[in-house]
Amino acid sequence: MTTTLSPSLPKVDNTFRKSVPPLEVPERLLLGPGPSNANPAVVAAMNRQPIGHLDPAYLHLMDEVQTLLRYAWQTANQMTLPISGTGSAAMEATLANAVEPGDVVLVGVNGYFGHRLVDMAERYRAEVKTINQPWGEVFSLQALRAALEEHRPQILALVHAETSTGARQPLEGVGDLCREYDCLLLIDTVTSLGGVPIFLDEWKVDLAYSCSQKGLSCPPGSSPFTMSERALAKLDKRQTKVANWYLDISMLRNYWGQGRVYHHTAPVNMTYAIREALRLLAEEGVENSWQRHQSTAEKLWDGLQDLGLECHVPKDYRLPTLTTVRVPEGIEAKAVTKRLLEEHNLEIGNGLGELGGKVWRIGLMGYNSRPENVDQVLSALAAVLAKLR
Ligand SMILES: *Cc1c(COP(=O)(O)O)cnc(C)c1O
């Protein structure tokens, strides 16, 4: 008997089938918490035919990405690679590989992403402890020491650049503290990599992750991950398998390292993209990129002050990549972001979590960190506020 397409199969509505138009994407200036606009050179790089993920040319490209990534982070960590997926995948990779059930993980919670770390660590069955600060503030060395003394964790996790608040956690001395208390230091550099000074090795950071779509001028989908020899030693001593097959570094290391053993199909075009993004960062020089982000942000801060607007975070630890601006009395925050998008093709972020309705979030990251973008967001904001007042 031959199989035929049964006319009695239940039918789904397919009347739309020939009327779906080809893809069209509006042109936006993305000055929110991410994604940011990608550098056109990066978009061009990913717009190539894929090659095989075991092709010698691809393997060479992987090596280049690793070298460039070590430079961006200022680390010599061998185990430095991009994880397939967005920043949260790389975030999960750090915890999945570092946490064994029952480990005490101490998380600094002073914003939305601290809570995400807590949630993830719990899912890997860590015993999670937190140290807390109001949203927009940071942790002092004394406070961290007291918490390490009290909880004696295996891992301390901190967010370097809290995108929900715009605060930069100082990290000088934190790694030494962690060595003293024999724990690993894990940091979130999603909104700092490329835009804010980072010295992973000097700071004695053991695990870090980032993303492609914020400071690296690249679309989302390939996310930097790194772990130190100390963190690898903990991985090698595990009694239990890493509870996440996709993100298991003990397997991924055989693809990124000597063996070149297939694990999962690499998102080949995303690797083209992040390679180009990291190449451009290296060409500019990280110090120059950090400087550019700082001076662009200062131009924004001055302009906001001229508009009578106030920043939420004190200048000492204010991020250059993401500025939280207080919403003035009598203005509905979301009405402003809506008009900016509709009337100016410009995206800025609304407040998240505790700061919902209280701040706007303006991102000046990577390719977007340029004075003309500051002029554009300031004039659009002035125009919209004038209409609403
Ligand atoms: C954006 C962000 C993440 C999550 O990254 P995704 O790419 O959205 O998955 C994690 N941490 C911080 C601080 C972020 O800003």
mmCIF file of C-alpha atoms and ligand atoms in Angstrom:
data_model
loop_
_atom_site.group_PDB
_atom_site.id
_atom_site.type_symbol
_atom_site.label_atom_id
_atom_site.label_comp_id
_atom_site.label_asym_id
_atom_site.label_seq_id
_atom_site.Cartn_x
_atom_site.Cartn_y
_atom_site.Cartn_z
ATOM 1 C CA MET A 1 0.000 0.000 0.000
ATOM 2 C CA THR A 2 1.365 3.404 -0.894
ATOM 3 C CA THR A 3 1.023 6.278 1.439
ATOM 4 C CA THR A 4 -0.857 9.226 0.086
ATOM 5 C CA LEU A 5 -1.395 12.581 1.626
ATOM 6 C CA SER A 6 -4.617 11.982 3.389
ATOM 7 C CA PRO A 7 -7.369 14.368 2.423
ATOM 8 C CA SER A 8 -8.882 13.661 5.798
ATOM 9 C CA LEU A 9 -5.946 15.147 7.774
ATOM 10 C CA PRO A 10 -7.215 17.885 10.040
ATOM 11 C CA LYS A 11 -6.613 21.141 8.202
ATOM 12 C CA VAL A 12 -5.016 24.212 9.652
ATOM 13 C CA ASP A 13 -5.886 27.569 8.201
ATOM 14 C CA ASN A 14 -3.476 28.240 5.330
ATOM 15 C CA THR A 15 -5.268 31.028 3.538
ATOM 16 C CA PHE A 16 -2.464 33.413 4.532
ATOM 17 C CA ARG A 17 0.106 31.250 2.776
ATOM 18 C CA LYS A 18 0.858 33.396 -0.258
ATOM 19 C CA SER A 19 0.201 36.744 1.303
ATOM 20 C CA VAL A 20 3.068 36.889 3.826
ATOM 21 C CA PRO A 21 5.226 39.785 2.619
ATOM 22 C CA PRO A 22 9.032 39.521 2.485
ATOM 23 C CA LEU A 23 10.828 40.612 5.656
ATOM 24 C CA GLU A 24 10.878 44.289 6.407
ATOM 25 C CA VAL A 25 12.546 45.749 9.483
ATOM 26 C CA PRO A 26 12.066 49.336 10.632
ATOM 27 C CA GLU A 27 15.200 51.407 11.069
ATOM 28 C CA ARG A 28 15.616 52.198 14.730
ATOM 29 C CA LEU A 29 18.234 53.849 16.825
ATOM 30 C CA LEU A 30 18.564 51.484 19.790
ATOM 31 C CA LEU A 31 19.629 53.522 22.815
ATOM 32 C CA GLY A 32 18.075 51.268 25.440
ATOM 33 C CA PRO A 33 19.542 48.513 27.631
ATOM 34 C CA GLY A 34 20.141 46.316 24.569
ATOM 35 C CA PRO A 35 20.195 45.138 21.941
ATOM 36 C CA SER A 36 22.183 48.055 20.561
ATOM 37 C CA ASN A 37 22.618 48.679 16.869
ATOM 38 C CA ALA A 38 25.238 46.413 15.388
ATOM 39 C CA ASN A 39 28.206 47.843 13.536
ATOM 40 C CA PRO A 40 27.368 47.539 9.787
ATOM 41 C CA ALA A 41 30.707 45.761 9.294
ATOM 42 C CA VAL A 42 29.537 43.113 11.755
ATOM 43 C CA VAL A 43 26.220 42.695 9.951
ATOM 44 C CA ALA A 44 28.145 42.334 6.683
ATOM 45 C CA ALA A 45 30.398 39.692 8.244
ATOM 46 C CA MET A 46 27.500 37.533 9.365
ATOM 47 C CA ASN A 47 25.777 37.909 6.021
ATOM 48 C CA ARG A 48 27.993 35.220 4.440
ATOM 49 C CA GLN A 49 27.402 31.599 3.611
ATOM 50 C CA PRO A 50 27.938 29.255 6.564
ATOM 51 C CA ILE A 51 30.842 26.791 6.412
ATOM 52 C CA GLY A 52 31.070 23.533 8.333
ATOM 53 C CA HIS A 53 31.735 23.801 12.050
ATOM 54 C CA LEU A 54 34.623 21.324 11.693
ATOM 55 C CA ASP A 55 36.071 22.947 8.561
ATOM 56 C CA PRO A 56 39.721 23.872 9.193
ATOM 57 C CA ALA A 57 38.871 27.442 8.226
ATOM 58 C CA TYR A 58 36.195 27.509 10.897
ATOM 59 C CA LEU A 59 38.493 25.966 13.498
ATOM 60 C CA HIS A 60 41.004 28.710 12.767
ATOM 61 C CA LEU A 61 38.274 31.292 13.205
ATOM 62 C CA MET A 62 37.396 29.813 16.607
ATOM 63 C CA ASP A 63 41.016 30.243 17.724
ATOM 64 C CA GLU A 64 40.938 33.851 16.600
ATOM 65 C CA VAL A 65 37.747 34.518 18.529
ATOM 66 C CA GLN A 66 39.268 33.050 21.680
ATOM 67 C CA THR A 67 42.401 35.188 21.362
ATOM 68 C CA LEU A 68 40.384 38.338 20.710
ATOM 69 C CA LEU A 69 38.061 37.589 23.601
ATOM 70 C CA ARG A 70 40.949 37.130 26.030
ATOM 71 C CA TYR A 71 42.210 40.538 24.964
ATOM 72 C CA ALA A 72 38.805 42.200 25.418
ATOM 73 C CA TRP A 73 38.560 40.803 28.932
ATOM 74 C CA GLN A 74 42.248 41.180 29.759
ATOM 75 C CA THR A 75 42.632 37.558 30.754
ATOM 76 C CA ALA A 76 44.944 34.693 29.893
ATOM 77 C CA ASN A 77 42.284 32.071 30.748
ATOM 78 C CA GLN A 78 42.603 29.170 28.323
ATOM 79 C CA MET A 79 38.918 28.349 28.763
ATOM 80 C CA THR A 80 37.561 31.496 27.120
ATOM 81 C CA LEU A 81 34.936 30.995 24.437
ATOM 82 C CA PRO A 82 31.594 32.229 23.166
ATOM 83 C CA ILE A 83 28.542 30.263 24.296
ATOM 84 C CA SER A 84 25.758 29.661 21.749
ATOM 85 C CA GLY A 85 22.855 31.795 22.905
ATOM 86 C CA THR A 86 22.340 35.173 24.536
ATOM 87 C CA GLY A 87 23.923 36.509 27.709
ATOM 88 C CA SER A 88 21.623 34.482 29.923
ATOM 89 C CA ALA A 89 22.971 31.273 28.355
ATOM 90 C CA ALA A 90 26.539 32.274 29.243
ATOM 91 C CA MET A 91 25.298 33.305 32.690
ATOM 92 C CA GLU A 92 23.776 29.882 33.119
ATOM 93 C CA ALA A 93 26.983 28.259 31.854
ATOM 94 C CA THR A 94 28.993 29.835 34.683
ATOM 95 C CA LEU A 95 26.608 28.553 37.352
ATOM 96 C CA ALA A 96 25.920 25.166 35.753
ATOM 97 C CA ASN A 97 29.633 24.371 35.635
ATOM 98 C CA ALA A 98 30.718 25.944 38.917
ATOM 99 C CA VAL A 99 27.888 24.947 41.245
ATOM 100 C CA GLU A 100 27.535 21.515 42.730
ATOM 101 C CA PRO A 101 24.370 20.687 44.639
ATOM 102 C CA GLY A 102 24.703 21.928 48.193
ATOM 103 C CA ASP A 103 27.356 24.557 47.437
ATOM 104 C CA VAL A 104 26.836 27.851 49.194
ATOM 105 C CA VAL A 105 26.577 30.632 46.610
ATOM 106 C CA LEU A 106 26.580 34.194 47.879
ATOM 107 C CA VAL A 107 24.947 36.632 45.454
ATOM 108 C CA GLY A 108 25.120 40.408 45.598
ATOM 109 C CA VAL A 109 21.610 41.628 44.864
ATOM 110 C CA ASN A 110 21.315 45.328 44.071
ATOM 111 C CA GLY A 111 19.197 45.078 40.950
ATOM 112 C CA TYR A 112 17.280 42.837 38.592
ATOM 113 C CA PHE A 113 20.182 40.680 37.387
ATOM 114 C CA GLY A 114 21.283 39.787 40.916
ATOM 115 C CA HIS A 115 17.840 38.215 41.287
ATOM 116 C CA ARG A 116 18.347 36.280 38.048
ATOM 117 C CA LEU A 117 21.627 34.882 39.409
ATOM 118 C CA VAL A 118 19.794 33.780 42.555
ATOM 119 C CA ASP A 119 17.094 32.060 40.512
ATOM 120 C CA MET A 120 19.612 30.232 38.329
ATOM 121 C CA ALA A 121 21.868 29.181 41.218
ATOM 122 C CA GLU A 122 18.829 27.734 43.029
ATOM 123 C CA ARG A 123 17.941 25.688 39.958
ATOM 124 C CA TYR A 124 21.403 24.076 40.177
ATOM 125 C CA ARG A 125 20.537 23.313 43.798
ATOM 126 C CA ALA A 126 22.936 25.714 45.421
ATOM 127 C CA GLU A 127 22.267 26.927 48.921
ATOM 128 C CA VAL A 128 21.866 30.570 47.986
ATOM 129 C CA LYS A 129 22.628 33.424 50.362
ATOM 130 C CA THR A 130 22.274 37.046 49.417
ATOM 131 C CA ILE A 131 23.779 40.333 50.379
ATOM 132 C CA ASN A 132 21.538 43.236 49.482
ATOM 133 C CA GLN A 133 21.767 46.907 48.642
ATOM 134 C CA PRO A 134 19.131 49.328 47.394
ATOM 135 C CA TRP A 135 18.813 49.464 43.593
ATOM 136 C CA GLY A 136 21.398 51.930 42.294
ATOM 137 C CA GLU A 137 23.939 51.375 45.060
ATOM 138 C CA VAL A 138 26.993 49.098 45.209
ATOM 139 C CA PHE A 139 28.777 46.873 47.735
ATOM 140 C CA SER A 140 31.758 48.029 49.780
ATOM 141 C CA LEU A 141 34.717 45.746 50.428
ATOM 142 C CA GLN A 142 33.866 45.784 54.144
ATOM 143 C CA ALA A 143 30.303 44.632 53.458
ATOM 144 C CA LEU A 144 31.570 41.869 51.171
ATOM 145 C CA ARG A 145 34.118 40.740 53.757
ATOM 146 C CA ALA A 146 31.443 40.577 56.461
ATOM 147 C CA ALA A 147 29.170 38.515 54.203
ATOM 148 C CA LEU A 148 31.995 36.114 53.246
ATOM 149 C CA GLU A 149 32.847 35.727 56.923
ATOM 150 C CA GLU A 150 29.227 34.981 57.784
ATOM 151 C CA HIS A 151 28.305 32.628 54.935
ATOM 152 C CA ARG A 152 31.625 31.016 53.909
ATOM 153 C CA PRO A 153 30.421 30.426 50.334
ATOM 154 C CA GLN A 154 32.093 28.361 47.596
ATOM 155 C CA ILE A 155 31.177 31.112 45.096
ATOM 156 C CA LEU A 156 30.618 34.860 45.335
ATOM 157 C CA ALA A 157 28.588 36.232 42.407
ATOM 158 C CA LEU A 158 28.427 39.951 41.631
ATOM 159 C CA VAL A 159 27.093 42.024 38.762
ATOM 160 C CA HIS A 160 29.819 44.347 37.483
ATOM 161 C CA ALA A 161 27.401 46.483 35.459
ATOM 162 C CA GLU A 162 23.811 46.341 36.743
ATOM 163 C CA THR A 163 21.777 47.235 33.664
ATOM 164 C CA SER A 164 18.606 47.680 35.687
ATOM 165 C CA THR A 165 20.137 50.451 37.802
ATOM 166 C CA GLY A 166 23.127 51.862 35.907
ATOM 167 C CA ALA A 167 25.562 51.165 38.751
ATOM 168 C CA ARG A 168 29.140 49.887 38.329
ATOM 169 C CA GLN A 169 30.327 47.565 41.090
ATOM 170 C CA PRO A 170 33.990 48.342 41.930
ATOM 171 C CA LEU A 171 35.982 45.092 41.837
ATOM 172 C CA GLU A 172 39.423 46.132 43.029
ATOM 173 C CA GLY A 173 40.331 43.939 46.001
ATOM 174 C CA VAL A 174 37.311 41.631 45.743
ATOM 175 C CA GLY A 175 39.334 38.812 44.166
ATOM 176 C CA ASP A 176 41.895 38.960 46.974
ATOM 177 C CA LEU A 177 39.083 38.707 49.509
ATOM 178 C CA CYS A 178 37.729 35.667 47.709
ATOM 179 C CA ARG A 179 41.144 33.979 47.775
ATOM 180 C CA GLU A 180 41.354 34.703 51.484
ATOM 181 C CA TYR A 181 38.005 32.975 52.015
ATOM 182 C CA ASP A 182 38.797 30.250 49.488
ATOM 183 C CA CYS A 183 35.856 30.937 47.237
ATOM 184 C CA LEU A 184 35.476 31.563 43.508
ATOM 185 C CA LEU A 185 34.591 35.005 42.205
ATOM 186 C CA LEU A 186 31.929 35.061 39.465
ATOM 187 C CA ILE A 187 31.004 38.298 37.728
ATOM 188 C CA ASP A 188 28.414 39.467 35.215
ATOM 189 C CA THR A 189 30.069 41.705 32.626
ATOM 190 C CA VAL A 190 27.161 41.765 30.190
ATOM 191 C CA THR A 191 26.896 45.554 30.094
ATOM 192 C CA SER A 192 30.554 46.290 30.749
ATOM 193 C CA LEU A 193 32.581 44.221 28.254
ATOM 194 C CA GLY A 194 33.988 46.574 25.622
ATOM 195 C CA GLY A 195 32.665 49.735 27.265
ATOM 196 C CA VAL A 196 33.941 49.792 30.845
ATOM 197 C CA PRO A 197 37.471 49.036 32.104
ATOM 198 C CA ILE A 198 37.765 45.331 32.968
ATOM 199 C CA PHE A 199 40.882 43.518 34.109
ATOM 200 C CA LEU A 200 39.741 39.974 34.817
ATOM 201 C CA ASP A 201 43.135 38.557 35.739
ATOM 202 C CA GLU A 202 44.303 41.550 37.734
ATOM 203 C CA TRP A 203 41.017 41.415 39.650
ATOM 204 C CA LYS A 204 41.408 37.634 40.146
ATOM 205 C CA VAL A 205 38.003 36.845 38.679
ATOM 206 C CA ASP A 206 37.332 33.119 38.275
ATOM 207 C CA LEU A 207 34.196 33.070 36.154
ATOM 208 C CA ALA A 208 32.690 35.726 33.918
ATOM 209 C CA TYR A 209 30.180 36.037 31.137
ATOM 210 C CA SER A 210 28.890 38.655 28.752
ATOM 211 C CA CYS A 211 26.793 39.021 25.615
ATOM 212 C CA SER A 212 27.328 40.186 22.046
ATOM 213 C CA GLN A 213 24.515 42.731 21.655
ATOM 214 C CA LYS A 214 25.477 45.408 24.161
ATOM 215 C CA GLY A 215 29.060 46.702 24.271
ATOM 216 C CA LEU A 216 30.332 44.588 21.374
ATOM 217 C CA SER A 217 28.264 46.125 18.540
ATOM 218 C CA CYS A 218 27.024 42.734 17.413
ATOM 219 C CA PRO A 219 23.543 41.134 17.132
ATOM 220 C CA PRO A 220 22.468 38.876 20.014
ATOM 221 C CA GLY A 221 23.293 35.165 19.923
ATOM 222 C CA SER A 222 26.944 34.516 20.817
ATOM 223 C CA SER A 223 27.951 35.120 24.412
ATOM 224 C CA PRO A 224 31.421 35.365 25.914
ATOM 225 C CA PHE A 225 32.272 32.980 28.741
ATOM 226 C CA THR A 226 35.496 32.468 30.653
ATOM 227 C CA MET A 227 36.757 30.428 33.579
ATOM 228 C CA SER A 228 40.068 30.438 35.417
ATOM 229 C CA GLU A 229 42.296 27.471 36.282
ATOM 230 C CA ARG A 230 40.853 27.563 39.817
ATOM 231 C CA ALA A 231 37.327 27.282 38.429
ATOM 232 C CA LEU A 232 38.420 24.484 36.083
ATOM 233 C CA ALA A 233 39.946 22.627 39.020
ATOM 234 C CA LYS A 234 36.566 22.742 40.767
ATOM 235 C CA LEU A 235 34.899 21.454 37.595
ATOM 236 C CA ASP A 236 37.404 18.588 37.354
ATOM 237 C CA LYS A 237 36.719 17.558 40.950
ATOM 238 C CA ARG A 238 32.938 17.408 40.555
ATOM 239 C CA GLN A 239 31.170 14.385 42.035
ATOM 240 C CA THR A 240 28.121 14.963 39.845
ATOM 241 C CA LYS A 241 27.658 15.642 36.141
ATOM 242 C CA VAL A 242 27.026 19.221 35.070
ATOM 243 C CA ALA A 243 23.228 19.344 35.111
ATOM 244 C CA ASN A 244 22.981 21.087 31.755
ATOM 245 C CA TRP A 245 24.097 19.076 28.730
ATOM 246 C CA TYR A 246 24.203 22.003 26.290
ATOM 247 C CA LEU A 247 26.383 24.191 28.484
ATOM 248 C CA ASP A 248 28.676 21.522 29.940
ATOM 249 C CA ILE A 249 32.218 22.869 29.651
ATOM 250 C CA SER A 250 33.722 19.463 30.356
ATOM 251 C CA MET A 251 32.295 18.474 26.952
ATOM 252 C CA LEU A 252 32.544 21.826 25.171
ATOM 253 C CA ARG A 253 36.263 22.041 26.007
ATOM 254 C CA ASN A 254 36.831 19.074 23.692
ATOM 255 C CA TYR A 255 35.381 21.010 20.798
ATOM 256 C CA TRP A 256 37.085 24.317 21.599
ATOM 257 C CA GLY A 257 40.311 22.623 22.696
ATOM 258 C CA GLN A 258 42.598 19.997 21.163
ATOM 259 C CA GLY A 259 40.121 17.225 20.356
ATOM 260 C CA ARG A 260 37.773 19.224 18.115
ATOM 261 C CA VAL A 261 35.035 16.762 19.009
ATOM 262 C CA TYR A 262 31.562 17.633 17.778
ATOM 263 C CA HIS A 263 29.275 18.725 20.592
ATOM 264 C CA HIS A 264 26.561 20.860 19.010
ATOM 265 C CA THR A 265 26.456 22.645 15.676
ATOM 266 C CA ALA A 266 28.078 26.007 16.170
ATOM 267 C CA PRO A 267 26.001 29.052 15.231
ATOM 268 C CA VAL A 268 28.526 29.631 12.464
ATOM 269 C CA ASN A 269 27.286 33.017 11.277
ATOM 270 C CA MET A 270 27.170 34.347 14.828
ATOM 271 C CA THR A 271 30.818 33.352 15.138
ATOM 272 C CA TYR A 272 31.583 35.397 12.013
ATOM 273 C CA ALA A 273 29.760 38.282 13.646
ATOM 274 C CA ILE A 274 31.442 38.186 17.024
ATOM 275 C CA ARG A 275 34.833 37.698 15.405
ATOM 276 C CA GLU A 276 34.335 40.898 13.414
ATOM 277 C CA ALA A 277 33.005 42.737 16.474
ATOM 278 C CA LEU A 278 36.000 41.678 18.562
ATOM 279 C CA ARG A 279 38.377 42.457 15.700
ATOM 280 C CA LEU A 280 37.002 45.988 15.525
ATOM 281 C CA LEU A 281 37.388 46.370 19.280
ATOM 282 C CA ALA A 282 41.002 45.195 19.094
ATOM 283 C CA GLU A 283 41.677 47.540 16.186
ATOM 284 C CA GLU A 284 40.341 50.476 18.188
ATOM 285 C CA GLY A 285 42.094 49.298 21.364
ATOM 286 C CA VAL A 286 40.142 48.499 24.538
ATOM 287 C CA GLU A 287 41.478 51.534 26.406
ATOM 288 C CA ASN A 288 40.352 53.794 23.565
ATOM 289 C CA SER A 289 36.940 52.169 23.534
ATOM 290 C CA TRP A 290 36.588 52.625 27.307
ATOM 291 C CA GLN A 291 37.601 56.266 26.907
ATOM 292 C CA ARG A 292 35.115 56.791 24.080
ATOM 293 C CA HIS A 293 32.290 55.334 26.177
ATOM 294 C CA GLN A 294 33.210 57.581 29.098
ATOM 295 C CA SER A 295 33.345 60.791 27.084
ATOM 296 C CA THR A 296 30.126 60.010 25.197
ATOM 297 C CA ALA A 297 28.365 59.305 28.500
ATOM 298 C CA GLU A 298 29.636 62.546 30.020
ATOM 299 C CA LYS A 299 28.199 64.443 27.096
ATOM 300 C CA LEU A 300 24.859 62.748 27.788
ATOM 301 C CA TRP A 301 24.998 63.533 31.516
ATOM 302 C CA ASP A 302 25.728 67.213 30.829
ATOM 303 C CA GLY A 303 22.874 67.394 28.328
ATOM 304 C CA LEU A 304 20.424 65.735 30.702
ATOM 305 C CA GLN A 305 21.334 68.268 33.362
ATOM 306 C CA ASP A 306 20.656 71.069 30.864
ATOM 307 C CA LEU A 307 17.187 69.576 30.345
ATOM 308 C CA GLY A 308 16.630 69.664 34.106
ATOM 309 C CA LEU A 309 16.810 65.861 34.393
ATOM 310 C CA GLU A 310 18.568 63.968 37.135
ATOM 311 C CA CYS A 311 20.644 60.772 37.010
ATOM 312 C CA HIS A 312 19.748 58.028 39.496
ATOM 313 C CA VAL A 313 23.315 56.879 40.243
ATOM 314 C CA PRO A 314 26.121 59.008 41.775
ATOM 315 C CA LYS A 315 28.842 59.820 39.268
ATOM 316 C CA ASP A 316 31.528 57.864 41.165
ATOM 317 C CA TYR A 317 30.015 54.544 40.205
ATOM 318 C CA ARG A 318 27.748 55.496 37.321
ATOM 319 C CA LEU A 319 28.085 53.270 34.272
ATOM 320 C CA PRO A 320 29.092 54.944 31.017
ATOM 321 C CA THR A 321 27.229 52.283 29.037
ATOM 322 C CA LEU A 322 23.825 52.628 30.715
ATOM 323 C CA THR A 323 22.398 55.713 32.370
ATOM 324 C CA THR A 324 19.287 55.682 34.519
ATOM 325 C CA VAL A 325 17.445 58.998 34.349
ATOM 326 C CA ARG A 326 14.802 59.871 36.926
ATOM 327 C CA VAL A 327 11.348 60.453 35.485
ATOM 328 C CA PRO A 328 10.212 63.931 36.502
ATOM 329 C CA GLU A 329 7.117 64.500 38.647
ATOM 330 C CA GLY A 330 3.888 64.474 36.640
ATOM 331 C CA ILE A 331 5.270 62.601 33.620
ATOM 332 C CA GLU A 332 4.139 59.110 32.722
ATOM 333 C CA ALA A 333 7.340 57.225 31.901
ATOM 334 C CA LYS A 334 5.919 54.843 29.312
ATOM 335 C CA ALA A 335 4.160 57.617 27.388
ATOM 336 C CA VAL A 336 7.595 59.090 26.709
ATOM 337 C CA THR A 337 9.277 55.880 25.531
ATOM 338 C CA LYS A 338 6.255 55.156 23.331
ATOM 339 C CA ARG A 339 6.456 58.548 21.634
ATOM 340 C CA LEU A 340 10.231 58.328 21.226
ATOM 341 C CA LEU A 341 9.762 55.097 19.318
ATOM 342 C CA GLU A 342 6.749 56.169 17.285
ATOM 343 C CA GLU A 343 7.779 59.718 16.476
ATOM 344 C CA HIS A 344 11.575 59.517 16.529
ATOM 345 C CA ASN A 345 12.359 55.856 15.704
ATOM 346 C CA LEU A 346 14.378 55.857 18.866
ATOM 347 C CA GLU A 347 14.325 53.223 21.571
ATOM 348 C CA ILE A 348 15.252 53.875 25.183
ATOM 349 C CA GLY A 349 14.389 51.555 28.047
ATOM 350 C CA ASN A 350 11.752 51.806 30.733
ATOM 351 C CA GLY A 351 12.627 51.106 34.332
ATOM 352 C CA LEU A 352 12.804 47.467 35.376
ATOM 353 C CA GLY A 353 11.630 45.888 38.636
ATOM 354 C CA GLU A 354 11.861 48.262 41.593
ATOM 355 C CA LEU A 355 12.698 51.167 39.314
ATOM 356 C CA GLY A 356 9.736 50.560 36.991
ATOM 357 C CA GLY A 357 8.047 53.886 36.198
ATOM 358 C CA LYS A 358 10.731 55.765 38.139
ATOM 359 C CA VAL A 359 13.574 55.909 35.598
ATOM 360 C CA TRP A 360 14.330 55.663 31.929
ATOM 361 C CA ARG A 361 17.382 53.718 30.817
ATOM 362 C CA ILE A 362 19.574 55.185 28.116
ATOM 363 C CA GLY A 363 22.236 52.917 26.661
ATOM 364 C CA LEU A 364 25.266 54.180 24.760
ATOM 365 C CA MET A 365 27.044 50.980 23.960
ATOM 366 C CA GLY A 366 29.583 49.844 21.416
ATOM 367 C CA TYR A 367 28.899 51.223 17.940
ATOM 368 C CA ASN A 368 26.178 53.451 19.388
ATOM 369 C CA SER A 369 28.485 55.262 21.791
ATOM 370 C CA ARG A 370 28.946 58.370 19.616
ATOM 371 C CA PRO A 371 28.279 62.095 20.197
ATOM 372 C CA GLU A 372 25.731 62.363 17.369
ATOM 373 C CA ASN A 373 23.566 59.759 19.091
ATOM 374 C CA VAL A 374 23.692 61.801 22.280
ATOM 375 C CA ASP A 375 22.484 64.852 20.353
ATOM 376 C CA GLN A 376 19.704 62.797 18.838
ATOM 377 C CA VAL A 377 18.396 61.322 22.081
ATOM 378 C CA LEU A 378 18.605 64.675 23.886
ATOM 379 C CA SER A 379 16.710 66.581 21.220
ATOM 380 C CA ALA A 380 14.070 63.844 20.872
ATOM 381 C CA LEU A 381 13.623 63.695 24.645
ATOM 382 C CA ALA A 382 13.332 67.489 24.846
ATOM 383 C CA ALA A 383 10.707 67.514 22.087
ATOM 384 C CA VAL A 384 8.614 64.741 23.652
ATOM 385 C CA LEU A 385 8.774 66.219 27.150
ATOM 386 C CA ALA A 386 7.746 69.638 25.821
ATOM 387 C CA LYS A 387 4.653 68.067 24.210
ATOM 388 C CA LEU A 388 3.670 66.158 27.336
ATOM 389 C CA ARG A 389 4.148 69.031 29.803
HETATM 390 C C1 LIG B 1 21.165 41.845 29.306
HETATM 391 C C2 LIG B 1 21.713 41.304 30.580
HETATM 392 C C3 LIG B 1 21.730 39.925 30.880
HETATM 393 C C4 LIG B 1 21.039 38.911 30.025
HETATM 394 O O1 LIG B 1 21.498 38.843 28.760
HETATM 395 P P1 LIG B 1 20.536 38.382 27.563
HETATM 396 O O2 LIG B 1 21.428 38.577 26.384
HETATM 397 O O3 LIG B 1 19.340 39.270 27.601
HETATM 398 O O4 LIG B 1 20.187 36.974 27.781
HETATM 399 C C5 LIG B 1 22.356 39.510 32.034
HETATM 400 N N1 LIG B 1 22.925 40.383 32.869
HETATM 401 C C6 LIG B 1 22.914 41.707 32.643
HETATM 402 C C7 LIG B 1 23.564 42.625 33.608
HETATM 403 C C8 LIG B 1 22.303 42.205 31.497
HETATM 404 O O5 LIG B 1 22.274 43.516 31.271
#
